[in-house]
Amino acid sequence: MIRNIAILLVFQLGGEMLARGAELSVPGPVIGLGALFVTLLVVPGLAERMRDTANGLLAHLSLLFVPAGVGVTAHLTTFAEAGLALAAALVGSTVLAILAGVGAFLLTARLTGADGDE
């Protein structure tokens, strides 16, 4: 498990180095994740080996939201002043994201000729 976490961190570090070194606007962890994805496609044995570690991390993903919760409590005055606007933006963006997903699905189904009977 330690080796698998080290592999994840090496890919993140590589992505950070590439993003900062080339002054890219893409975050380093995103680049590292893309590189890891390609590597897992090319080396299927590595994907199988890392499966338990990835599932373990995903099972405890809620712990990663603790810093966000601390950030919210640190800015309670902002939420008090603009809470209604923030709530409207959150609900509106969620609805728009769902509609965009539905639209993309329908367009893909239409372009591929899928009729949903399968």
PDB file of N, CA, C and O in Angstrom, residues 103-116:
ATOM      1  N   GLY A 103     -28.174  17.138 -21.891  1.00  0.00           N
ATOM      2  CA  GLY A 103     -28.035  17.540 -23.293  1.00  0.00           C
ATOM      3  C   GLY A 103     -26.920  16.783 -24.000  1.00  0.00           C
ATOM      4  O   GLY A 103     -27.087  16.328 -25.142  1.00  0.00           O
ATOM      5  N   ALA A 104     -25.786  16.628 -23.324  1.00  0.00           N
ATOM      6  CA  ALA A 104     -24.670  15.883 -23.918  1.00  0.00           C
ATOM      7  C   ALA A 104     -25.052  14.426 -24.139  1.00  0.00           C
ATOM      8  O   ALA A 104     -24.728  13.826 -25.168  1.00  0.00           O
ATOM      9  N   PHE A 105     -25.757  13.844 -23.171  1.00  0.00           N
ATOM     10  CA  PHE A 105     -26.195  12.457 -23.312  1.00  0.00           C
ATOM     11  C   PHE A 105     -27.157  12.306 -24.493  1.00  0.00           C
ATOM     12  O   PHE A 105     -27.017  11.389 -25.307  1.00  0.00           O
ATOM     13  N   LEU A 106     -28.135  13.209 -24.579  1.00  0.00           N
ATOM     14  CA  LEU A 106     -29.106  13.125 -25.675  1.00  0.00           C
ATOM     15  C   LEU A 106     -28.445  13.325 -27.034  1.00  0.00           C
ATOM     16  O   LEU A 106     -28.766  12.630 -27.997  1.00  0.00           O
ATOM     17  N   LEU A 107     -27.526  14.267 -27.103  1.00  0.00           N
ATOM     18  CA  LEU A 107     -26.807  14.503 -28.359  1.00  0.00           C
ATOM     19  C   LEU A 107     -25.980  13.284 -28.746  1.00  0.00           C
ATOM     20  O   LEU A 107     -25.985  12.865 -29.909  1.00  0.00           O
ATOM     21  N   THR A 108     -25.300  12.696 -27.773  1.00  0.00           N
ATOM     22  CA  THR A 108     -24.500  11.498 -28.050  1.00  0.00           C
ATOM     23  C   THR A 108     -25.395  10.352 -28.492  1.00  0.00           C
ATOM     24  O   THR A 108     -25.068   9.625 -29.438  1.00  0.00           O
ATOM     25  N   ALA A 109     -26.534  10.182 -27.835  1.00  0.00           N
ATOM     26  CA  ALA A 109     -27.464   9.122 -28.221  1.00  0.00           C
ATOM     27  C   ALA A 109     -27.982   9.348 -29.639  1.00  0.00           C
ATOM     28  O   ALA A 109     -28.091   8.401 -30.426  1.00  0.00           O
ATOM     29  N   ARG A 110     -28.273  10.589 -29.984  1.00  0.00           N
ATOM     30  CA  ARG A 110     -28.777  10.897 -31.323  1.00  0.00           C
ATOM     31  C   ARG A 110     -27.701  10.654 -32.375  1.00  0.00           C
ATOM     32  O   ARG A 110     -27.958  10.088 -33.426  1.00  0.00           O
ATOM     33  N   LEU A 111     -26.446  11.065 -32.073  1.00  0.00           N
ATOM     34  CA  LEU A 111     -25.357  10.905 -33.039  1.00  0.00           C
ATOM     35  C   LEU A 111     -24.954   9.448 -33.237  1.00  0.00           C
ATOM     36  O   LEU A 111     -24.534   9.052 -34.322  1.00  0.00           O
ATOM     37  N   THR A 112     -25.091   8.638 -32.195  1.00  0.00           N
ATOM     38  CA  THR A 112     -24.730   7.226 -32.306  1.00  0.00           C
ATOM     39  C   THR A 112     -25.898   6.351 -32.758  1.00  0.00           C
ATOM     40  O   THR A 112     -25.712   5.168 -33.027  1.00  0.00           O
ATOM     41  N   GLY A 113     -27.078   6.918 -32.814  1.00  0.00           N
ATOM     42  CA  GLY A 113     -28.245   6.173 -33.272  1.00  0.00           C
ATOM     43  C   GLY A 113     -28.849   5.278 -32.201  1.00  0.00           C
ATOM     44  O   GLY A 113     -29.653   4.405 -32.508  1.00  0.00           O
ATOM     45  N   ALA A 114     -28.449   5.475 -30.957  1.00  0.00           N
ATOM     46  CA  ALA A 114     -29.012   4.665 -29.877  1.00  0.00           C
ATOM     47  C   ALA A 114     -30.434   5.129 -29.600  1.00  0.00           C
ATOM     48  O   ALA A 114     -30.723   6.309 -29.509  1.00  0.00           O
ATOM     49  N   ASP A 115     -31.343   4.161 -29.479  1.00  0.00           N
ATOM     50  CA  ASP A 115     -32.745   4.513 -29.225  1.00  0.00           C
ATOM     51  C   ASP A 115     -33.202   4.156 -27.814  1.00  0.00           C
ATOM     52  O   ASP A 115     -34.335   4.389 -27.444  1.00  0.00           O
ATOM     53  N   GLY A 116     -32.313   3.576 -27.003  1.00  0.00           N
ATOM     54  CA  GLY A 116     -32.638   3.281 -25.613  1.00  0.00           C
ATOM     55  C   GLY A 116     -33.320   1.943 -25.404  1.00  0.00           C
ATOM     56  O   GLY A 116     -33.685   1.592 -24.301  1.00  0.00           O
TER      57      GLY A 116
END
